[in-house]
PDB file of C-alpha atoms in Angstrom:
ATOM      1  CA  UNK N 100     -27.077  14.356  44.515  1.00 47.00           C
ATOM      2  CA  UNK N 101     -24.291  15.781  42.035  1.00 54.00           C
ATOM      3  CA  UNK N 102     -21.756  12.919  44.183  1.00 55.00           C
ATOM      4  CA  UNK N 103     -24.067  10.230  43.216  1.00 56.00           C
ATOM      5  CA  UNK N 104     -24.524  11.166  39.790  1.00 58.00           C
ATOM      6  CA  UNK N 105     -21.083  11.289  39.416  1.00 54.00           C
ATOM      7  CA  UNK N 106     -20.360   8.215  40.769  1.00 51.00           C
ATOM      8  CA  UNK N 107     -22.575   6.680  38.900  1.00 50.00           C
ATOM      9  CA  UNK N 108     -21.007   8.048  35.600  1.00 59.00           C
ATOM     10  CA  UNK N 109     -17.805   6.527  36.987  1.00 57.00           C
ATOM     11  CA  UNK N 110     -18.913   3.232  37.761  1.00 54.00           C
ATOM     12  CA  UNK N 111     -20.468   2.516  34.573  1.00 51.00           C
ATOM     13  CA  UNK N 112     -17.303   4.028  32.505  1.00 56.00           C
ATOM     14  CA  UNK N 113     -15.224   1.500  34.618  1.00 51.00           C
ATOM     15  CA  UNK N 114     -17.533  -1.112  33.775  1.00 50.00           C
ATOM     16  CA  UNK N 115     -17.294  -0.476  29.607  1.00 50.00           C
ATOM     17  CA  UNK N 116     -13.501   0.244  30.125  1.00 50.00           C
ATOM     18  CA  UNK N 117     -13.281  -3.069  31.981  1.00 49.00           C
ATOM     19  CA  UNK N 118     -15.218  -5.337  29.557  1.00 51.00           C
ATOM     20  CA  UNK N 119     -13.660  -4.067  26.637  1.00 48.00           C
ATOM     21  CA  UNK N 120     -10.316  -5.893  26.065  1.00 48.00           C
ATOM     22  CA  UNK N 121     -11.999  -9.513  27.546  1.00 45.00           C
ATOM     23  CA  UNK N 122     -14.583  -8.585  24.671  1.00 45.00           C
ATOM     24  CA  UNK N 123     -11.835  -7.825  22.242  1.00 44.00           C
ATOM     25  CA  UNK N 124     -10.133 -11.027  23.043  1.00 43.00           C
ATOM     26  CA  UNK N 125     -12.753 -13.617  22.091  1.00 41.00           C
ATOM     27  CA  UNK N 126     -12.330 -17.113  22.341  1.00 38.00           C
ATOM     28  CA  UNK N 127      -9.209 -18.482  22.608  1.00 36.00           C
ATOM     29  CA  UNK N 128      -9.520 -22.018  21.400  1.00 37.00           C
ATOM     30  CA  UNK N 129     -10.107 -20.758  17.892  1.00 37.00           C
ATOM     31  CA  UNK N 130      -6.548 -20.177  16.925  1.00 46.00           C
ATOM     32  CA  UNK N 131      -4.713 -22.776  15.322  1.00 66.00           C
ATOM     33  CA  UNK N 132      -1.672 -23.786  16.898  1.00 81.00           C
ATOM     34  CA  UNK N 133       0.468 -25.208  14.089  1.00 88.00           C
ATOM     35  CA  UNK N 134       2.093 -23.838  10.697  1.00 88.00           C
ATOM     36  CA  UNK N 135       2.022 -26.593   7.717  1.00 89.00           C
ATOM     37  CA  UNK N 136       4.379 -26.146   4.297  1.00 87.00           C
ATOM     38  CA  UNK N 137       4.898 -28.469   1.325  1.00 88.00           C
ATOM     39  CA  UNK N 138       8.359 -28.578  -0.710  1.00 87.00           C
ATOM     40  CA  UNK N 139       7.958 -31.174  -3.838  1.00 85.00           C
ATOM     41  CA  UNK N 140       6.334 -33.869  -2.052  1.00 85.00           C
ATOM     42  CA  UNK N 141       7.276 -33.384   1.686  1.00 89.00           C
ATOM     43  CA  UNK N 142       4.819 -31.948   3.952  1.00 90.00           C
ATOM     44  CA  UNK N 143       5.669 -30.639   7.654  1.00 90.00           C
ATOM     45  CA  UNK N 144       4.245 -29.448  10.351  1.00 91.00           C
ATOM     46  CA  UNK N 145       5.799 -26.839  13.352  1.00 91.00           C
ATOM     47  CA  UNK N 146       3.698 -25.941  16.584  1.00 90.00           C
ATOM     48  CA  UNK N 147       4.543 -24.509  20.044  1.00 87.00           C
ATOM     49  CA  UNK N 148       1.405 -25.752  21.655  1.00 86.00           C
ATOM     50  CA  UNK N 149       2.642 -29.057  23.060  1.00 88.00           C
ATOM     51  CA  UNK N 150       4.786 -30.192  26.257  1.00 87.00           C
ATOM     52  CA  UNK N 151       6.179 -33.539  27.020  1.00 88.00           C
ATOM     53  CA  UNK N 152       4.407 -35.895  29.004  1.00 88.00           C
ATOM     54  CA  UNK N 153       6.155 -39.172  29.708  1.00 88.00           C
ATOM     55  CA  UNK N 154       8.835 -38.419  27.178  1.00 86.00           C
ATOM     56  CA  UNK N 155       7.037 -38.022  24.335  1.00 88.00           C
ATOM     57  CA  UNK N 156       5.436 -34.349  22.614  1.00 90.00           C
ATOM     58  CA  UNK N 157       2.512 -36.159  20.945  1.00 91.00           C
ATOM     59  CA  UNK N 158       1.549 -36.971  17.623  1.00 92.00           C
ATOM     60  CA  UNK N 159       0.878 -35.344  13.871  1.00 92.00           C
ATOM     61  CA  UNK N 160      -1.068 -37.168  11.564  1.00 92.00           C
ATOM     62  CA  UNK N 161      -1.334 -36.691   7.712  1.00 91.00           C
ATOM     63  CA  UNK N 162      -5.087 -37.189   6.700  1.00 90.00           C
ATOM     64  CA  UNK N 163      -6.616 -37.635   2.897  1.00 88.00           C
ATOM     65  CA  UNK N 164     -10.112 -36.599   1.731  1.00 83.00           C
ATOM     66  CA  UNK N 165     -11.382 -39.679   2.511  1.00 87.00           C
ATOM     67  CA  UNK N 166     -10.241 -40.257   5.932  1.00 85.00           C
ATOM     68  CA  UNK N 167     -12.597 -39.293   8.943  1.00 81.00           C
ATOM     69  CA  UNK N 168     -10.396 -39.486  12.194  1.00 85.00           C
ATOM     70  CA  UNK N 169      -7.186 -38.887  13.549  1.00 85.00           C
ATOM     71  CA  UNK N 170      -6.079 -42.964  13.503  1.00 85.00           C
ATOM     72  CA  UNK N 171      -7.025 -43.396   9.835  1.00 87.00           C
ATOM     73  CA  UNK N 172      -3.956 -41.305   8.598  1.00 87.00           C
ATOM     74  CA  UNK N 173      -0.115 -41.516   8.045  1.00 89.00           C
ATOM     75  CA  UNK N 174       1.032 -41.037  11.924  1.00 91.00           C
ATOM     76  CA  UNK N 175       4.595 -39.502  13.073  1.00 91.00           C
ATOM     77  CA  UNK N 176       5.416 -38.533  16.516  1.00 91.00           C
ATOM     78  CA  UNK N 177       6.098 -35.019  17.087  1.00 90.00           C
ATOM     79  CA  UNK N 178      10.040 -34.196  17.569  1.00 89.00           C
ATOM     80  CA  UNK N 179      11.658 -30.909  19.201  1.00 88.00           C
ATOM     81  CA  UNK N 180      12.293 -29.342  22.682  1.00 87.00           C
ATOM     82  CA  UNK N 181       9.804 -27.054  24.406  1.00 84.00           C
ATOM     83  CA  UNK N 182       9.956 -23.967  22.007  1.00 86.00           C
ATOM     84  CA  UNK N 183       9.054 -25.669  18.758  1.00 88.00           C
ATOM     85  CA  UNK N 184       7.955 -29.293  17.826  1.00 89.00           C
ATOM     86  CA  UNK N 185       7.628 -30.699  14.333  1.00 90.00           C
ATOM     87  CA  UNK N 186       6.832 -33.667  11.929  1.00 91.00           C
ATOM     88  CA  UNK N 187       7.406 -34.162   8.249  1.00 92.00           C
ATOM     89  CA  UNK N 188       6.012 -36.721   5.892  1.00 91.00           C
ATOM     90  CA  UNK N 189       7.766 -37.834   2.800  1.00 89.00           C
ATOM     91  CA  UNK N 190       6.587 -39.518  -0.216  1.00 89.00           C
ATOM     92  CA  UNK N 191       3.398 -37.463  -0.601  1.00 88.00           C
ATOM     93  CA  UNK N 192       1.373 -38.293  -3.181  1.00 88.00           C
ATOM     94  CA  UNK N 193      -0.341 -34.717  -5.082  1.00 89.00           C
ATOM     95  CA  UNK N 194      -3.846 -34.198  -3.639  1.00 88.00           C
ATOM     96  CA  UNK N 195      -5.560 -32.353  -0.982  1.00 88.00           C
ATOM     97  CA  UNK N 196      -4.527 -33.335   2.420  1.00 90.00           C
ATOM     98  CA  UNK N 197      -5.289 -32.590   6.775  1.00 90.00           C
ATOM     99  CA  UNK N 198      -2.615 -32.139   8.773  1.00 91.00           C
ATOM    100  CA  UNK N 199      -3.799 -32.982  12.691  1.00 90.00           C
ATOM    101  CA  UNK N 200      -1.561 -32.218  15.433  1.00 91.00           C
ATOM    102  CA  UNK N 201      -2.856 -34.180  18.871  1.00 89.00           C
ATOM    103  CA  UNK N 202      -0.275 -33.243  21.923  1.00 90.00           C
ATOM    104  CA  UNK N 203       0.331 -35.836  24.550  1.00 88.00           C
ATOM    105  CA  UNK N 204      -1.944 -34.077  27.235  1.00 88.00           C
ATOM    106  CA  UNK N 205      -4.562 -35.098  24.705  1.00 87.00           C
ATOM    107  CA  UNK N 206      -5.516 -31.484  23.380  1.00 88.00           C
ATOM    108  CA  UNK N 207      -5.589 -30.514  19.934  1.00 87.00           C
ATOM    109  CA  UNK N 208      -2.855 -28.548  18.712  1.00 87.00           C
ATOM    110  CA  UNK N 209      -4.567 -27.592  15.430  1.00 87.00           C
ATOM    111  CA  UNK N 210      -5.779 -28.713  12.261  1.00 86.00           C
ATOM    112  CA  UNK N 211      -4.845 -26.884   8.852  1.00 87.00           C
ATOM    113  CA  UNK N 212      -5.492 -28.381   4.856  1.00 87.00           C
ATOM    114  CA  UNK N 213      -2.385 -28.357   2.207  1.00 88.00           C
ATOM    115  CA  UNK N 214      -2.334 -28.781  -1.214  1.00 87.00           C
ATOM    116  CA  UNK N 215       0.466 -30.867  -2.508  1.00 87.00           C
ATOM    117  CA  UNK N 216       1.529 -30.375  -6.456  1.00 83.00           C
ATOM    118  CA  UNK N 217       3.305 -32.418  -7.934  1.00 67.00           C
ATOM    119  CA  UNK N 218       7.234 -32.112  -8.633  1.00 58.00           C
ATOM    120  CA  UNK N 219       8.529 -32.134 -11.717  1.00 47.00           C
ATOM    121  CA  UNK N 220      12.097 -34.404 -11.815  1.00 50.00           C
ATOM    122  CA  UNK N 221      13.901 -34.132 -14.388  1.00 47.00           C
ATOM    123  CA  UNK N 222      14.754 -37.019 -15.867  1.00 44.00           C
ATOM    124  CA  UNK N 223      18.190 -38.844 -16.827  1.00 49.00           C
ATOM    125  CA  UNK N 224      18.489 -38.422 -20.428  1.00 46.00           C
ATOM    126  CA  UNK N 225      19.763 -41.891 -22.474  1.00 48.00           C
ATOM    127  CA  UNK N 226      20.856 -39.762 -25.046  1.00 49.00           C
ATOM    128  CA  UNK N 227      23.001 -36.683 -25.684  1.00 50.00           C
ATOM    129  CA  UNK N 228      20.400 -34.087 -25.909  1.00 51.00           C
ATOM    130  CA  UNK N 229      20.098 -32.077 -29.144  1.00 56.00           C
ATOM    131  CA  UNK N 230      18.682 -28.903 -27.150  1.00 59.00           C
ATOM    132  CA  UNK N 231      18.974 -27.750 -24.154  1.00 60.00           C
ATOM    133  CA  UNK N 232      17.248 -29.889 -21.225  1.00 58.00           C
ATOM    134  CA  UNK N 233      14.192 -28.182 -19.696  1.00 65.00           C
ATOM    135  CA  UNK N 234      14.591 -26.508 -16.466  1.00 65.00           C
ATOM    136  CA  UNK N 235      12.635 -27.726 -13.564  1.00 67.00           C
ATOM    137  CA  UNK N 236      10.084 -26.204 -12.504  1.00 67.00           C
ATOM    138  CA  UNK N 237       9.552 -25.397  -8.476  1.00 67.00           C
ATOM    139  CA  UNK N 238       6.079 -26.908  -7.460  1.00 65.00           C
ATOM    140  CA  UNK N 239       3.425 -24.459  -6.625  1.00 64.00           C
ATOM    141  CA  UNK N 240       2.812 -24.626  -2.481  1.00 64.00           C
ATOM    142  CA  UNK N 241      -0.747 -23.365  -1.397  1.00 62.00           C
ATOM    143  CA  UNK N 242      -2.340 -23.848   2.145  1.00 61.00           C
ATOM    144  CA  UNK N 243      -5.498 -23.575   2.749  1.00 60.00           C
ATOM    145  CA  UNK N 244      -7.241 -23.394   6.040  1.00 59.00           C
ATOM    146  CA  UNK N 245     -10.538 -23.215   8.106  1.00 60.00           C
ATOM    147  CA  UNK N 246     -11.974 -20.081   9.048  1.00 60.00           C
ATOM    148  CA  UNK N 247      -9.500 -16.924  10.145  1.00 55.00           C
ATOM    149  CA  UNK N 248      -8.791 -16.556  13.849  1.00 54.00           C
ATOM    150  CA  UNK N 249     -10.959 -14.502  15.807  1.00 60.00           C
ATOM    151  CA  UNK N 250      -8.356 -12.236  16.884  1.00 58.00           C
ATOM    152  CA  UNK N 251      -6.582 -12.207  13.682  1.00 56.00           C
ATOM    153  CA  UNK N 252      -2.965 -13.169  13.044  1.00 57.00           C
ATOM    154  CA  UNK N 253      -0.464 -13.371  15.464  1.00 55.00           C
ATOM    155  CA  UNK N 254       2.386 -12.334  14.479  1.00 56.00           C
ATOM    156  CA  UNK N 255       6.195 -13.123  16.095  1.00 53.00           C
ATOM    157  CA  UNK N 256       8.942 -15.180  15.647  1.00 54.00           C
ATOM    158  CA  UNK N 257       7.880 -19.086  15.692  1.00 53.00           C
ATOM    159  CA  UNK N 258       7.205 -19.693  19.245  1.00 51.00           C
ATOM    160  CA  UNK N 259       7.188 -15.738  20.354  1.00 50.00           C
ATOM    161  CA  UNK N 260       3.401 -16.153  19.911  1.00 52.00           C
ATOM    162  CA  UNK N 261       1.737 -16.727  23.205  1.00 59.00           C
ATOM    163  CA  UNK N 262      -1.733 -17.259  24.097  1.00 62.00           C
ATOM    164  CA  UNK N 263      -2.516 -15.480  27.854  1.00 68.00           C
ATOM    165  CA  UNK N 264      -4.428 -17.383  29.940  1.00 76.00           C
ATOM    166  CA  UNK N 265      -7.859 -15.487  31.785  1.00 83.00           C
ATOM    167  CA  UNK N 266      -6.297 -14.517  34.915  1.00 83.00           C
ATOM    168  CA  UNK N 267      -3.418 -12.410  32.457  1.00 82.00           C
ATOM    169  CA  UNK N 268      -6.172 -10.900  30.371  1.00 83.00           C
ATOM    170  CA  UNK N 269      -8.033  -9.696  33.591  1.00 89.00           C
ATOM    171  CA  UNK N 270      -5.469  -7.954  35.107  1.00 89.00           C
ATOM    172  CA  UNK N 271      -4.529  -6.299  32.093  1.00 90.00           C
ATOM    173  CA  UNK N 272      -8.371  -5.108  31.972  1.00 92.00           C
ATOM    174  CA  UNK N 273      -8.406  -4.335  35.861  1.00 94.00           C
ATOM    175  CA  UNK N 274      -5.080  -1.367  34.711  1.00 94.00           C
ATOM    176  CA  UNK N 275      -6.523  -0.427  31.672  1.00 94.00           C
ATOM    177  CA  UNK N 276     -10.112   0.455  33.526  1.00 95.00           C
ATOM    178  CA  UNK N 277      -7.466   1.801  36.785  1.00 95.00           C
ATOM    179  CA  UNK N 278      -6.153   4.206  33.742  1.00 95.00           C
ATOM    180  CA  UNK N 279      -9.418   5.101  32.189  1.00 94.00           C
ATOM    181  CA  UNK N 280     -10.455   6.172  35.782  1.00 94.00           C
ATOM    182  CA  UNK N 281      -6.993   8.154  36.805  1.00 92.00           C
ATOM    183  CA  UNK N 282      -7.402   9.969  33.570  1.00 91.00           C
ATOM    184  CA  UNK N 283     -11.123  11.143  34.209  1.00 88.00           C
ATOM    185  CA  UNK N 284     -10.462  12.473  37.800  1.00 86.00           C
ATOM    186  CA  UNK N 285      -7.450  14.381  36.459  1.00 85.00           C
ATOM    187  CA  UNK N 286      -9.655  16.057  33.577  1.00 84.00           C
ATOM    188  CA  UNK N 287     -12.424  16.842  36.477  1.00 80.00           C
ATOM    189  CA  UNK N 288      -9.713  18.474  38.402  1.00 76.00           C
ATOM    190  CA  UNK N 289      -8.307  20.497  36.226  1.00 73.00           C
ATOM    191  CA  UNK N 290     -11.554  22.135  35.083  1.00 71.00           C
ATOM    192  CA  UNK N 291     -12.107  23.294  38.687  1.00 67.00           C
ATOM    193  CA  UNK N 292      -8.867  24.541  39.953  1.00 63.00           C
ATOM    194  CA  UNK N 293     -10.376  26.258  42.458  1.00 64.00           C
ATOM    195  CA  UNK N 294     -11.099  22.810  44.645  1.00 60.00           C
ATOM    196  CA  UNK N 295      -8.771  20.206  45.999  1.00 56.00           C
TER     197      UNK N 295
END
């Protein structure tokens, strides 16, 4: 009876060990895939989600408040090799803007909002100036975005950010359980050095 008791302990401490990273992990579709920044009145977009398919890495488009869907905004095709793709868009007007990034395979890179302020140019005096001319100001750059990742931020170098696929995540679970286990039997044993 103490065996199956103490099996029984083991089994279910397995169990919780083995659950807990595939609970930790979460879903992985809600982490954005792409990284948006504004300078004066360019916008552009970087991901590392996409691959090519018939030559081409897909396609970013540049969406206003008012537009609903993907093929109502300004549309560039995504440029880069297989660690990092991008698009920029020039000639921004200041507003509130979506940035959609729709790969080739037809997934969804991400989505992410950006302000745009506007930039102040100097301009060409007609006259000599009798003070100084002001200095220009750099515009303000602010992203917003949806809500925060479920497994928070992850952090690397551009496109040292990988997402692991199930199969990954449950052998990483089937070691860290294998550990868990290892651990216990050694603690049993050495509180009863008397036994093999």
């Amino acid at each position: 009876m103490d065996n199956s008791r103490l099996l029984l302990r083991s089994g279910l401490t397995l169990a919780a060990a083995a659950a807990l990273p595939a609970a930790l992990a979460g879903p992985t579709a809600a982490v954005s895939g792409i990284s948006v920044s504004t300078i004066g009145s360019t916008v552009s977009v970087v991901t590392s989600a996409c691959t090519q398919v018939n030559g081409s890495w897909g396609t970013a488009a540049l969406l206003t408040s008012r537009q609903a869907n993907f093929s109502q905004g300004r549309q560039v095709a995504l440029a880069g090799t297989s660690v990092s793709q991008s698009a920029a868009w020039t000639g921004v007007s200041p507003g509130t803007y979506t940035v959609v990034v729709l790969c080739s395979s037809g997934t969804t890179a991400g989505s992410q909002s950006v302000i745009v302020s506007g930039a102040a140019v100097p301009a060409r005096p007609t006259a000599v100036p009798t003070r100084p001319a002001p200095v220009p100001t750099r515009p303000t750059i602010s992203a917003t975005t949806g809500p925060a990742p479920s497994r928070g931020v992850m952090g690397g170098l551009g496109g040292a950010a990988r997402d692991y696929g199930t199969l990954t995540l449950g052998a990483g679970a089937a070691l860290v359980g294998a550990g868990v286990v290892a651990t216990g039997w050694i603690l049993r044993r050495r509180s009863r050095p008397y036994r093999l």
